[in-house]
Amino acid sequence: MRFLTPIIFDPKLDGKLVDLSPGIDNVKASAVNFYEGVTKDEVVKYYDDLKEKSSNKLLSFGLNSKVVKQNGRVAEDVWKVGGLYDGALKKVVYWLKKAHTVADNETQKAHLDHLIKYYETGKLEEFDEHCILWVKETAARIDVAQGFIEVYQDPLQKKGSYESVVSMKDNEASKRIAAISAQAQWFEDHSPIAEAHKKKSVVGISAKVITVLGEVGDAAPSTPVGINLPNADWIREKYGSKSVMLGNIMESYNEVKAKSPATEEFSASEEVVQRVKKYGALASNLHVDMHEVIGHASGRINPGVATPDKTLQTYAGTLEEARADLVALYYAVDPKLVEIGVMPSVEVGKAEYDQYISSGIMTQLYRIKPGDNLEEAHMRNRQLVASWVYEHGKKENVIEKVSRDGKTYFKINDYDKLRVLFGQLLKEIQRLKSEGDYEAAKNLVENYGVKVDQPLLAEVHKRYEKLNIAPYQGFIQAKLVPIMKGSEIADVKIEFPDDFVAQMLEYGEKYSSLPVRN
Ligand SMILES: [Zn+2]
């Protein structure tokens, strides 16, 4: 209690999970538990030296460890069986070995083997082997995406947070995404980015829609709607990546959104309200498809330029999300999507523009407190994109800031010109990723993605409070109950609990395997 009380109640102690402010020691300022007793400079130097000494420079150095001081020297405490998080990882390995016995095919067996070895040894080579085979494995009906994956919670964007998503392929819904994926090279060739930054042959984008069976760690109770992995750029370039849309999650979100009174409250006109109601759900689905399948997989880094975590540093995450969003936005109103049969008309794309601008400039502000600025990568990205196109289209009145009865609206006057602006910003963000232009990255994010229009934020809060909608949504997971015949599982019954707190307490009671202090 003495240890926890100040952490929970003293706002001055570890007040921010990740503090990305420029000009400070981001490692010291961030509350996240990836570093203890070390400075940013010490960590950067530690990994520079490690890479220098390593025979394999492609490894994701620092992905699975905590950095600490041991006897005055910087050292890694590796997350593995017998290392840090031993109790939890032993259980993970136990269940992976069980999964191994019922794997769908040999490739799946092999990638599980490497994943198990990775947890047992902590060797990053094993994780890379696992990822390569995981990308190649596209036939199985049941799949798992697992490991220390996303690096958003690390101010230096090296440390992965643990997540696991077990899923089943939705064959019917996967057809839409397959139609998009089949055109990957067309999208790359017609992209507004510089020729030198295009991939000559886009390899191995495999995409599918899945039904989530269970999610843990970083993926729950608030979950992504799309996953594109692995994250290692060299694997993506050489072997491609696997994209999955979380179908049942998106369906739930869309159902809630369709009924939301926020559409009426924040839309600039009745025409927009009608369009969003009619096409908003499909527009969101297509946006996620294009973001994951085409966006993240597009573009190339110039030969000899390092990876973005090295070149763009704390701005890499935000700009990567912006880049993927901009690919989706640029093509949202393209007749190509009508031609390949994934949307009935470009009106769907217009609905996406309506939703994106309103969310990026205004409605997402409901998620932060008055006085705060934006920290989270996806939120920074959305504001960056929306406010950049607003600013750059001002002269031609592409997006108009309208005030009616004391309420602010952002009205899109010219959808075609807006598309051109999305294309220009995409070209610039691809350029700075390809060239590793830190200064340009910093200026872009700091000028457009961080600072919040405080009077607008106050207004958004006031308008939302009347609507009584929660700013974030989380999920209570379905419970899979085995029906046993002797010692065999004969069937599985799906239960749908409806008490979030009870589920969290049940998880804590049944599955906690770690000490309070790690
Ligand atoms: Zn993304």
Short mmCIF file of C-alpha atoms and ligand atoms in Angstrom, two decimals, residues 291-292 296 321, ligand 1:
data_model
loop_
_atom_site.label_atom_id
_atom_site.label_comp_id
_atom_site.label_asym_id
_atom_site.label_seq_id
_atom_site.Cartn_x
_atom_site.Cartn_y
_atom_site.Cartn_z
CA HIS A 291 -4.85 1.51 -43.70
CA GLU A 292 -3.69 -1.98 -42.74
CA HIS A 296 1.45 0.22 -43.74
CA GLU A 321 0.00 5.95 -38.46
ZN ZN B 1 -1.74 1.48 -38.12
#
